[in-house]
JSON list of C-alpha atoms in Angstrom, two decimals:
[
{"chain": "A", "resi": 331, "resn": "MET", "atom": "CA", "xyz": [115.76, 105.76, 77.09]},
{"chain": "A", "resi": 332, "resn": "ASP", "atom": "CA", "xyz": [116.76, 102.29, 77.98]},
{"chain": "A", "resi": 333, "resn": "ARG", "atom": "CA", "xyz": [118.78, 102.94, 81.16]},
{"chain": "A", "resi": 334, "resn": "ALA", "atom": "CA", "xyz": [120.02, 99.36, 81.33]},
{"chain": "A", "resi": 335, "resn": "ARG", "atom": "CA", "xyz": [121.65, 99.83, 77.97]},
{"chain": "A", "resi": 336, "resn": "THR", "atom": "CA", "xyz": [123.47, 103.11, 79.05]},
{"chain": "A", "resi": 337, "resn": "GLY", "atom": "CA", "xyz": [124.60, 101.51, 82.30]},
{"chain": "A", "resi": 338, "resn": "GLU", "atom": "CA", "xyz": [122.34, 103.51, 84.49]},
{"chain": "A", "resi": 339, "resn": "THR", "atom": "CA", "xyz": [120.42, 101.82, 87.28]},
{"chain": "A", "resi": 340, "resn": "PRO", "atom": "CA", "xyz": [116.73, 101.60, 86.24]},
{"chain": "A", "resi": 341, "resn": "ASP", "atom": "CA", "xyz": [114.24, 103.79, 88.18]},
{"chain": "A", "resi": 342, "resn": "THR", "atom": "CA", "xyz": [112.51, 100.64, 89.32]},
{"chain": "A", "resi": 343, "resn": "VAL", "atom": "CA", "xyz": [115.64, 99.24, 91.03]},
{"chain": "A", "resi": 344, "resn": "LEU", "atom": "CA", "xyz": [116.46, 102.64, 92.63]},
{"chain": "A", "resi": 345, "resn": "ILE", "atom": "CA", "xyz": [112.84, 102.91, 93.95]},
{"chain": "A", "resi": 346, "resn": "SER", "atom": "CA", "xyz": [112.91, 99.42, 95.37]},
{"chain": "A", "resi": 347, "resn": "ARG", "atom": "CA", "xyz": [116.22, 100.31, 97.10]},
{"chain": "A", "resi": 348, "resn": "CYS", "atom": "CA", "xyz": [114.81, 103.58, 98.42]},
{"chain": "A", "resi": 349, "resn": "VAL", "atom": "CA", "xyz": [111.85, 101.91, 99.94]},
{"chain": "A", "resi": 350, "resn": "LYS", "atom": "CA", "xyz": [114.26, 99.65, 101.83]},
{"chain": "A", "resi": 351, "resn": "GLY", "atom": "CA", "xyz": [116.03, 102.78, 103.11]},
{"chain": "A", "resi": 352, "resn": "ASP", "atom": "CA", "xyz": [119.04, 102.94, 100.83]},
{"chain": "A", "resi": 353, "resn": "GLU", "atom": "CA", "xyz": [120.31, 106.60, 101.03]},
{"chain": "A", "resi": 354, "resn": "ALA", "atom": "CA", "xyz": [122.55, 106.33, 98.04]},
{"chain": "A", "resi": 355, "resn": "ALA", "atom": "CA", "xyz": [119.73, 105.10, 95.89]},
{"chain": "A", "resi": 356, "resn": "TRP", "atom": "CA", "xyz": [117.50, 108.02, 97.10]},
{"chain": "A", "resi": 357, "resn": "GLU", "atom": "CA", "xyz": [120.34, 110.52, 96.26]},
{"chain": "A", "resi": 358, "resn": "SER", "atom": "CA", "xyz": [120.68, 108.99, 92.81]},
{"chain": "A", "resi": 359, "resn": "LEU", "atom": "CA", "xyz": [116.93, 109.28, 92.19]},
{"chain": "A", "resi": 360, "resn": "VAL", "atom": "CA", "xyz": [116.93, 112.90, 93.40]},
{"chain": "A", "resi": 361, "resn": "ARG", "atom": "CA", "xyz": [119.92, 113.81, 91.15]},
{"chain": "A", "resi": 362, "resn": "ARG", "atom": "CA", "xyz": [118.38, 112.06, 88.19]},
{"chain": "A", "resi": 363, "resn": "TYR", "atom": "CA", "xyz": [115.11, 114.10, 88.43]},
{"chain": "A", "resi": 364, "resn": "ALA", "atom": "CA", "xyz": [116.30, 117.36, 89.94]},
{"chain": "A", "resi": 365, "resn": "ASN", "atom": "CA", "xyz": [116.45, 119.15, 86.57]},
{"chain": "A", "resi": 366, "resn": "LEU", "atom": "CA", "xyz": [112.94, 118.01, 85.67]},
{"chain": "A", "resi": 367, "resn": "VAL", "atom": "CA", "xyz": [111.42, 119.41, 88.90]},
{"chain": "A", "resi": 368, "resn": "TYR", "atom": "CA", "xyz": [113.39, 122.75, 88.51]},
{"chain": "A", "resi": 369, "resn": "ALA", "atom": "CA", "xyz": [112.30, 122.97, 84.83]},
{"chain": "A", "resi": 370, "resn": "ILE", "atom": "CA", "xyz": [108.64, 122.62, 85.65]},
{"chain": "A", "resi": 371, "resn": "ALA", "atom": "CA", "xyz": [109.02, 125.31, 88.45]},
{"chain": "A", "resi": 372, "resn": "SER", "atom": "CA", "xyz": [110.86, 127.66, 86.13]},
{"chain": "A", "resi": 373, "resn": "ARG", "atom": "CA", "xyz": [108.55, 127.28, 83.19]},
{"chain": "A", "resi": 374, "resn": "ALA", "atom": "CA", "xyz": [105.71, 128.24, 85.48]},
{"chain": "A", "resi": 375, "resn": "GLY", "atom": "CA", "xyz": [107.48, 131.52, 86.42]},
{"chain": "A", "resi": 376, "resn": "LEU", "atom": "CA", "xyz": [108.64, 130.77, 89.98]},
{"chain": "A", "resi": 377, "resn": "SER", "atom": "CA", "xyz": [111.53, 132.66, 91.30]},
{"chain": "A", "resi": 378, "resn": "ASP", "atom": "CA", "xyz": [114.75, 130.81, 92.22]},
{"chain": "A", "resi": 379, "resn": "ASP", "atom": "CA", "xyz": [113.73, 130.76, 95.96]},
{"chain": "A", "resi": 380, "resn": "GLU", "atom": "CA", "xyz": [110.20, 129.50, 95.07]},
{"chain": "A", "resi": 381, "resn": "ALA", "atom": "CA", "xyz": [111.61, 126.85, 92.75]},
{"chain": "A", "resi": 382, "resn": "ALA", "atom": "CA", "xyz": [113.92, 125.67, 95.56]},
{"chain": "A", "resi": 383, "resn": "ASP", "atom": "CA", "xyz": [110.80, 125.49, 97.92]},
{"chain": "A", "resi": 384, "resn": "ALA", "atom": "CA", "xyz": [108.97, 123.52, 95.28]},
{"chain": "A", "resi": 385, "resn": "PHE", "atom": "CA", "xyz": [111.91, 121.21, 94.85]},
{"chain": "A", "resi": 386, "resn": "GLN", "atom": "CA", "xyz": [111.98, 120.54, 98.65]},
{"chain": "A", "resi": 387, "resn": "ALA", "atom": "CA", "xyz": [108.26, 120.07, 98.84]},
{"chain": "A", "resi": 388, "resn": "VAL", "atom": "CA", "xyz": [108.13, 117.70, 95.80]},
{"chain": "A", "resi": 389, "resn": "PHE", "atom": "CA", "xyz": [110.83, 115.36, 97.07]},
{"chain": "A", "resi": 390, "resn": "VAL", "atom": "CA", "xyz": [109.40, 115.32, 100.65]},
{"chain": "A", "resi": 391, "resn": "ILE", "atom": "CA", "xyz": [106.05, 114.18, 99.09]},
{"chain": "A", "resi": 392, "resn": "VAL", "atom": "CA", "xyz": [107.80, 111.61, 96.99]},
{"chain": "A", "resi": 393, "resn": "TRP", "atom": "CA", "xyz": [109.80, 110.29, 99.91]},
{"chain": "A", "resi": 394, "resn": "ARG", "atom": "CA", "xyz": [106.69, 109.94, 102.09]},
{"chain": "A", "resi": 395, "resn": "ASN", "atom": "CA", "xyz": [104.64, 108.18, 99.34]},
{"chain": "A", "resi": 396, "resn": "LEU", "atom": "CA", "xyz": [107.23, 106.20, 97.42]},
{"chain": "A", "resi": 397, "resn": "ASP", "atom": "CA", "xyz": [106.20, 102.88, 98.99]},
{"chain": "A", "resi": 398, "resn": "LEU", "atom": "CA", "xyz": [102.63, 103.56, 97.76]},
{"chain": "A", "resi": 399, "resn": "LEU", "atom": "CA", "xyz": [103.68, 103.85, 94.10]},
{"chain": "A", "resi": 400, "resn": "ASP", "atom": "CA", "xyz": [101.94, 100.91, 92.36]},
{"chain": "A", "resi": 401, "resn": "GLU", "atom": "CA", "xyz": [103.76, 101.27, 89.04]},
{"chain": "A", "resi": 402, "resn": "PRO", "atom": "CA", "xyz": [107.44, 102.15, 89.67]},
{"chain": "A", "resi": 403, "resn": "GLN", "atom": "CA", "xyz": [108.01, 102.28, 85.86]},
{"chain": "A", "resi": 404, "resn": "ALA", "atom": "CA", "xyz": [105.60, 105.35, 85.88]},
{"chain": "A", "resi": 405, "resn": "PHE", "atom": "CA", "xyz": [107.76, 107.21, 88.40]},
{"chain": "A", "resi": 406, "resn": "ALA", "atom": "CA", "xyz": [108.72, 110.02, 86.05]},
{"chain": "A", "resi": 407, "resn": "GLY", "atom": "CA", "xyz": [105.11, 110.92, 85.25]},
{"chain": "A", "resi": 408, "resn": "TRP", "atom": "CA", "xyz": [104.06, 110.70, 88.81]},
{"chain": "A", "resi": 409, "resn": "LEU", "atom": "CA", "xyz": [106.92, 112.96, 89.88]},
{"chain": "A", "resi": 410, "resn": "ALA", "atom": "CA", "xyz": [106.06, 115.48, 87.12]},
{"chain": "A", "resi": 411, "resn": "THR", "atom": "CA", "xyz": [102.48, 115.60, 88.35]},
{"chain": "A", "resi": 412, "resn": "ILE", "atom": "CA", "xyz": [103.48, 116.19, 91.94]},
{"chain": "A", "resi": 413, "resn": "ALA", "atom": "CA", "xyz": [105.89, 118.92, 90.66]},
{"chain": "A", "resi": 414, "resn": "ARG", "atom": "CA", "xyz": [103.21, 120.64, 88.64]},
{"chain": "A", "resi": 415, "resn": "ARG", "atom": "CA", "xyz": [100.80, 120.50, 91.68]},
{"chain": "A", "resi": 416, "resn": "GLU", "atom": "CA", "xyz": [103.39, 121.96, 94.06]},
{"chain": "A", "resi": 417, "resn": "THR", "atom": "CA", "xyz": [104.45, 124.57, 91.52]},
{"chain": "A", "resi": 418, "resn": "TRP", "atom": "CA", "xyz": [100.81, 125.63, 91.05]},
{"chain": "A", "resi": 419, "resn": "ARG", "atom": "CA", "xyz": [100.25, 125.72, 94.79]},
{"chain": "A", "resi": 420, "resn": "ILE", "atom": "CA", "xyz": [103.21, 128.02, 95.35]},
{"chain": "A", "resi": 421, "resn": "ALA", "atom": "CA", "xyz": [102.21, 130.25, 92.43]},
{"chain": "A", "resi": 422, "resn": "ARG", "atom": "CA", "xyz": [98.66, 130.50, 93.83]},
{"chain": "A", "resi": 423, "resn": "GLY", "atom": "CA", "xyz": [100.02, 131.38, 97.27]},
{"chain": "A", "resi": 424, "resn": "ARG", "atom": "CA", "xyz": [102.27, 134.14, 95.79]},
{"chain": "A", "resi": 425, "resn": "ARG", "atom": "CA", "xyz": [99.19, 135.53, 93.87]},
{"chain": "A", "resi": 426, "resn": "ARG", "atom": "CA", "xyz": [97.10, 135.51, 96.97]},
{"chain": "A", "resi": 427, "resn": "ARG", "atom": "CA", "xyz": [99.71, 137.31, 98.97]},
{"chain": "A", "resi": 428, "resn": "ARG", "atom": "CA", "xyz": [100.10, 139.88, 96.33]},
{"chain": "A", "resi": 429, "resn": "GLU", "atom": "CA", "xyz": [96.27, 140.43, 96.22]},
{"chain": "A", "resi": 430, "resn": "ARG", "atom": "CA", "xyz": [96.17, 140.80, 99.98]},
{"chain": "A", "resi": 431, "resn": "VAL", "atom": "CA", "xyz": [98.97, 143.43, 99.84]},
{"chain": "A", "resi": 432, "resn": "GLU", "atom": "CA", "xyz": [97.15, 145.27, 97.06]},
{"chain": "A", "resi": 433, "resn": "GLN", "atom": "CA", "xyz": [93.93, 145.21, 99.06]},
{"chain": "A", "resi": 434, "resn": "MET", "atom": "CA", "xyz": [95.63, 146.49, 102.19]},
{"chain": "A", "resi": 435, "resn": "ALA", "atom": "CA", "xyz": [97.34, 149.26, 100.14]},
{"chain": "A", "resi": 436, "resn": "ALA", "atom": "CA", "xyz": [93.91, 150.24, 98.67]},
{"chain": "A", "resi": 437, "resn": "ASP", "atom": "CA", "xyz": [92.28, 150.29, 102.12]},
{"chain": "A", "resi": 438, "resn": "PRO", "atom": "CA", "xyz": [94.98, 150.87, 104.77]},
{"chain": "A", "resi": 439, "resn": "ALA", "atom": "CA", "xyz": [92.28, 151.24, 107.54]},
{"chain": "A", "resi": 440, "resn": "GLY", "atom": "CA", "xyz": [92.02, 147.50, 107.47]},
{"chain": "A", "resi": 441, "resn": "GLY", "atom": "CA", "xyz": [88.47, 147.08, 106.20]},
{"chain": "A", "resi": 442, "resn": "VAL", "atom": "CA", "xyz": [89.56, 144.42, 103.77]},
{"chain": "A", "resi": 443, "resn": "LEU", "atom": "CA", "xyz": [86.96, 141.92, 102.85]},
{"chain": "A", "resi": 444, "resn": "PRO", "atom": "CA", "xyz": [87.94, 138.38, 101.66]},
{"chain": "A", "resi": 445, "resn": "ALA", "atom": "CA", "xyz": [88.35, 138.39, 97.93]},
{"chain": "A", "resi": 446, "resn": "MET", "atom": "CA", "xyz": [86.41, 136.13, 95.63]},
{"chain": "A", "resi": 447, "resn": "PRO", "atom": "CA", "xyz": [88.62, 133.42, 94.18]},
{"chain": "A", "resi": 448, "resn": "ALA", "atom": "CA", "xyz": [90.43, 134.89, 91.12]},
{"chain": "A", "resi": 449, "resn": "PRO", "atom": "CA", "xyz": [89.60, 133.44, 87.75]},
{"chain": "A", "resi": 450, "resn": "ALA", "atom": "CA", "xyz": [93.23, 132.61, 87.31]},
{"chain": "A", "resi": 451, "resn": "ASP", "atom": "CA", "xyz": [93.03, 130.29, 90.36]},
{"chain": "A", "resi": 452, "resn": "GLU", "atom": "CA", "xyz": [90.14, 128.50, 88.74]},
{"chain": "A", "resi": 453, "resn": "ALA", "atom": "CA", "xyz": [92.11, 128.21, 85.57]},
{"chain": "A", "resi": 454, "resn": "LEU", "atom": "CA", "xyz": [95.04, 126.72, 87.48]},
{"chain": "A", "resi": 455, "resn": "ASP", "atom": "CA", "xyz": [92.68, 124.26, 89.24]},
{"chain": "A", "resi": 456, "resn": "ARG", "atom": "CA", "xyz": [91.26, 123.25, 85.88]},
{"chain": "A", "resi": 457, "resn": "ALA", "atom": "CA", "xyz": [94.77, 122.95, 84.39]},
{"chain": "A", "resi": 458, "resn": "GLU", "atom": "CA", "xyz": [95.87, 120.83, 87.35]},
{"chain": "A", "resi": 459, "resn": "ARG", "atom": "CA", "xyz": [92.79, 118.56, 87.05]},
{"chain": "A", "resi": 460, "resn": "ALA", "atom": "CA", "xyz": [93.39, 118.26, 83.29]},
{"chain": "A", "resi": 461, "resn": "ALA", "atom": "CA", "xyz": [97.03, 117.27, 83.87]},
{"chain": "A", "resi": 462, "resn": "LEU", "atom": "CA", "xyz": [95.95, 114.59, 86.31]},
{"chain": "A", "resi": 463, "resn": "VAL", "atom": "CA", "xyz": [93.37, 113.25, 83.92]},
{"chain": "A", "resi": 464, "resn": "GLN", "atom": "CA", "xyz": [95.84, 113.20, 81.03]},
{"chain": "A", "resi": 465, "resn": "HIS", "atom": "CA", "xyz": [98.42, 111.39, 83.19]},
{"chain": "A", "resi": 466, "resn": "ALA", "atom": "CA", "xyz": [95.79, 108.77, 84.13]},
{"chain": "A", "resi": 467, "resn": "VAL", "atom": "CA", "xyz": [94.73, 108.27, 80.57]},
{"chain": "A", "resi": 468, "resn": "GLU", "atom": "CA", "xyz": [98.31, 107.85, 79.50]},
{"chain": "A", "resi": 469, "resn": "GLY", "atom": "CA", "xyz": [98.65, 105.02, 82.03]},
{"chain": "A", "resi": 470, "resn": "LEU", "atom": "CA", "xyz": [95.82, 103.06, 80.52]},
{"chain": "A", "resi": 471, "resn": "ASP", "atom": "CA", "xyz": [96.29, 100.16, 78.06]},
{"chain": "A", "resi": 472, "resn": "GLY", "atom": "CA", "xyz": [96.67, 101.04, 74.38]},
{"chain": "A", "resi": 473, "resn": "ARG", "atom": "CA", "xyz": [93.14, 100.48, 73.31]},
{"chain": "A", "resi": 474, "resn": "CYS", "atom": "CA", "xyz": [91.57, 102.41, 76.23]},
{"chain": "A", "resi": 475, "resn": "ARG", "atom": "CA", "xyz": [94.04, 105.18, 75.88]},
{"chain": "A", "resi": 476, "resn": "GLU", "atom": "CA", "xyz": [93.26, 105.47, 72.13]},
{"chain": "A", "resi": 477, "resn": "MET", "atom": "CA", "xyz": [89.56, 105.21, 72.55]},
{"chain": "A", "resi": 478, "resn": "LEU", "atom": "CA", "xyz": [89.26, 107.83, 75.37]},
{"chain": "A", "resi": 479, "resn": "THR", "atom": "CA", "xyz": [91.58, 110.17, 73.52]},
{"chain": "A", "resi": 480, "resn": "ILE", "atom": "CA", "xyz": [89.52, 109.99, 70.38]},
{"chain": "A", "resi": 481, "resn": "LEU", "atom": "CA", "xyz": [86.16, 110.29, 72.24]},
{"chain": "A", "resi": 482, "resn": "PHE", "atom": "CA", "xyz": [87.07, 113.09, 74.75]},
{"chain": "A", "resi": 483, "resn": "TRP", "atom": "CA", "xyz": [89.94, 115.08, 73.20]},
{"chain": "A", "resi": 484, "resn": "GLU", "atom": "CA", "xyz": [89.20, 115.21, 69.51]},
{"chain": "A", "resi": 485, "resn": "THR", "atom": "CA", "xyz": [86.99, 118.15, 68.44]},
{"chain": "A", "resi": 486, "resn": "PRO", "atom": "CA", "xyz": [84.52, 117.56, 67.07]},
{"chain": "A", "resi": 487, "resn": "THR", "atom": "CA", "xyz": [83.99, 114.07, 68.56]},
{"chain": "A", "resi": 488, "resn": "PRO", "atom": "CA", "xyz": [83.83, 111.66, 65.64]},
{"chain": "A", "resi": 489, "resn": "PRO", "atom": "CA", "xyz": [80.80, 109.36, 65.26]},
{"chain": "A", "resi": 490, "resn": "TYR", "atom": "CA", "xyz": [81.00, 106.04, 66.95]},
{"chain": "A", "resi": 491, "resn": "GLU", "atom": "CA", "xyz": [81.27, 104.25, 63.49]},
{"chain": "A", "resi": 492, "resn": "GLU", "atom": "CA", "xyz": [84.48, 106.14, 62.77]},
{"chain": "A", "resi": 493, "resn": "VAL", "atom": "CA", "xyz": [85.89, 105.46, 66.28]},
{"chain": "A", "resi": 494, "resn": "ALA", "atom": "CA", "xyz": [85.16, 101.76, 65.91]},
{"chain": "A", "resi": 495, "resn": "GLY", "atom": "CA", "xyz": [86.82, 101.61, 62.52]},
{"chain": "A", "resi": 496, "resn": "ARG", "atom": "CA", "xyz": [89.90, 103.56, 63.79]},
{"chain": "A", "resi": 497, "resn": "ILE", "atom": "CA", "xyz": [90.58, 101.22, 66.64]},
{"chain": "A", "resi": 498, "resn": "GLY", "atom": "CA", "xyz": [89.57, 98.10, 64.86]},
{"chain": "A", "resi": 499, "resn": "MET", "atom": "CA", "xyz": [86.66, 97.12, 66.99]},
{"chain": "A", "resi": 500, "resn": "PRO", "atom": "CA", "xyz": [83.09, 96.04, 66.22]},
{"chain": "A", "resi": 501, "resn": "LEU", "atom": "CA", "xyz": [80.61, 98.87, 66.63]},
{"chain": "A", "resi": 502, "resn": "GLY", "atom": "CA", "xyz": [78.53, 96.88, 69.14]},
{"chain": "A", "resi": 503, "resn": "SER", "atom": "CA", "xyz": [81.64, 96.44, 71.42]},
{"chain": "A", "resi": 504, "resn": "LEU", "atom": "CA", "xyz": [82.51, 100.06, 71.57]},
{"chain": "A", "resi": 505, "resn": "GLY", "atom": "CA", "xyz": [79.85, 101.05, 74.25]},
{"chain": "A", "resi": 506, "resn": "PRO", "atom": "CA", "xyz": [80.78, 98.22, 76.72]},
{"chain": "A", "resi": 507, "resn": "THR", "atom": "CA", "xyz": [84.40, 98.70, 76.15]},
{"chain": "A", "resi": 508, "resn": "ARG", "atom": "CA", "xyz": [84.09, 102.50, 76.67]},
{"chain": "A", "resi": 509, "resn": "ALA", "atom": "CA", "xyz": [82.39, 101.82, 80.00]},
{"chain": "A", "resi": 510, "resn": "ARG", "atom": "CA", "xyz": [85.14, 99.46, 81.07]},
{"chain": "A", "resi": 511, "resn": "CYS", "atom": "CA", "xyz": [87.82, 102.04, 80.12]},
{"chain": "A", "resi": 512, "resn": "LEU", "atom": "CA", "xyz": [86.06, 104.77, 81.96]},
{"chain": "A", "resi": 513, "resn": "GLU", "atom": "CA", "xyz": [85.95, 102.58, 85.09]},
{"chain": "A", "resi": 514, "resn": "LYS", "atom": "CA", "xyz": [89.71, 101.97, 84.78]},
{"chain": "A", "resi": 515, "resn": "LEU", "atom": "CA", "xyz": [90.20, 105.67, 84.38]},
{"chain": "A", "resi": 516, "resn": "ARG", "atom": "CA", "xyz": [88.08, 106.40, 87.38]},
{"chain": "A", "resi": 517, "resn": "SER", "atom": "CA", "xyz": [90.08, 103.96, 89.53]},
{"chain": "A", "resi": 518, "resn": "ARG", "atom": "CA", "xyz": [93.37, 105.49, 88.42]},
{"chain": "A", "resi": 519, "resn": "LEU", "atom": "CA", "xyz": [92.11, 108.96, 89.27]},
{"chain": "A", "resi": 520, "resn": "GLU", "atom": "CA", "xyz": [90.89, 107.89, 92.67]},
{"chain": "A", "resi": 521, "resn": "GLU", "atom": "CA", "xyz": [94.37, 106.39, 93.32]},
{"chain": "A", "resi": 522, "resn": "ALA", "atom": "CA", "xyz": [95.96, 109.67, 92.33]},
{"chain": "A", "resi": 523, "resn": "GLY", "atom": "CA", "xyz": [93.68, 111.58, 94.85]},
{"chain": "A", "resi": 524, "resn": "PHE", "atom": "CA", "xyz": [91.51, 113.21, 92.02]},
{"chain": "A", "resi": 525, "resn": "ARG", "atom": "CA", "xyz": [88.43, 114.78, 93.51]}
]
């Protein structure tokens, strides 16, 4: 949506004002994206209290890091990624607490050994990492985004001849361009704290 056309202050302007300490701009930004953060938490199955905790944590992280945002026009995606990570962190903590209670109930004498990480935790970690990668790919220029999507998300991966034809590139340029695109992706992931 073109916020300028609807009379709303663009995110980039609000962010610039927030970085300068404008409380009204911060309140506008929080109001604009509150429903998005709550929706992410709700879809993940968090309770109302947990969703409120996620909301607080997300906006504390945003406030502390807003001046580090290199691409203010990508604020919504950045915020959604933070919201997903905090939601998953809270859900993981709830699951671990439940497992500890179940272990203590099974062995009230207290001989509880630390549990191995649950496969669900591993699945959440993979999902979180996949979301970060997807967000980083979406931030690449059109040709890189299209190439990497074809090469790494399509199953089965099409042959290089087909990929070159689909993106309108000579076959001999595909390898070097792929390497440059992967380097851009690696840089974006490092900036996002991907490990």
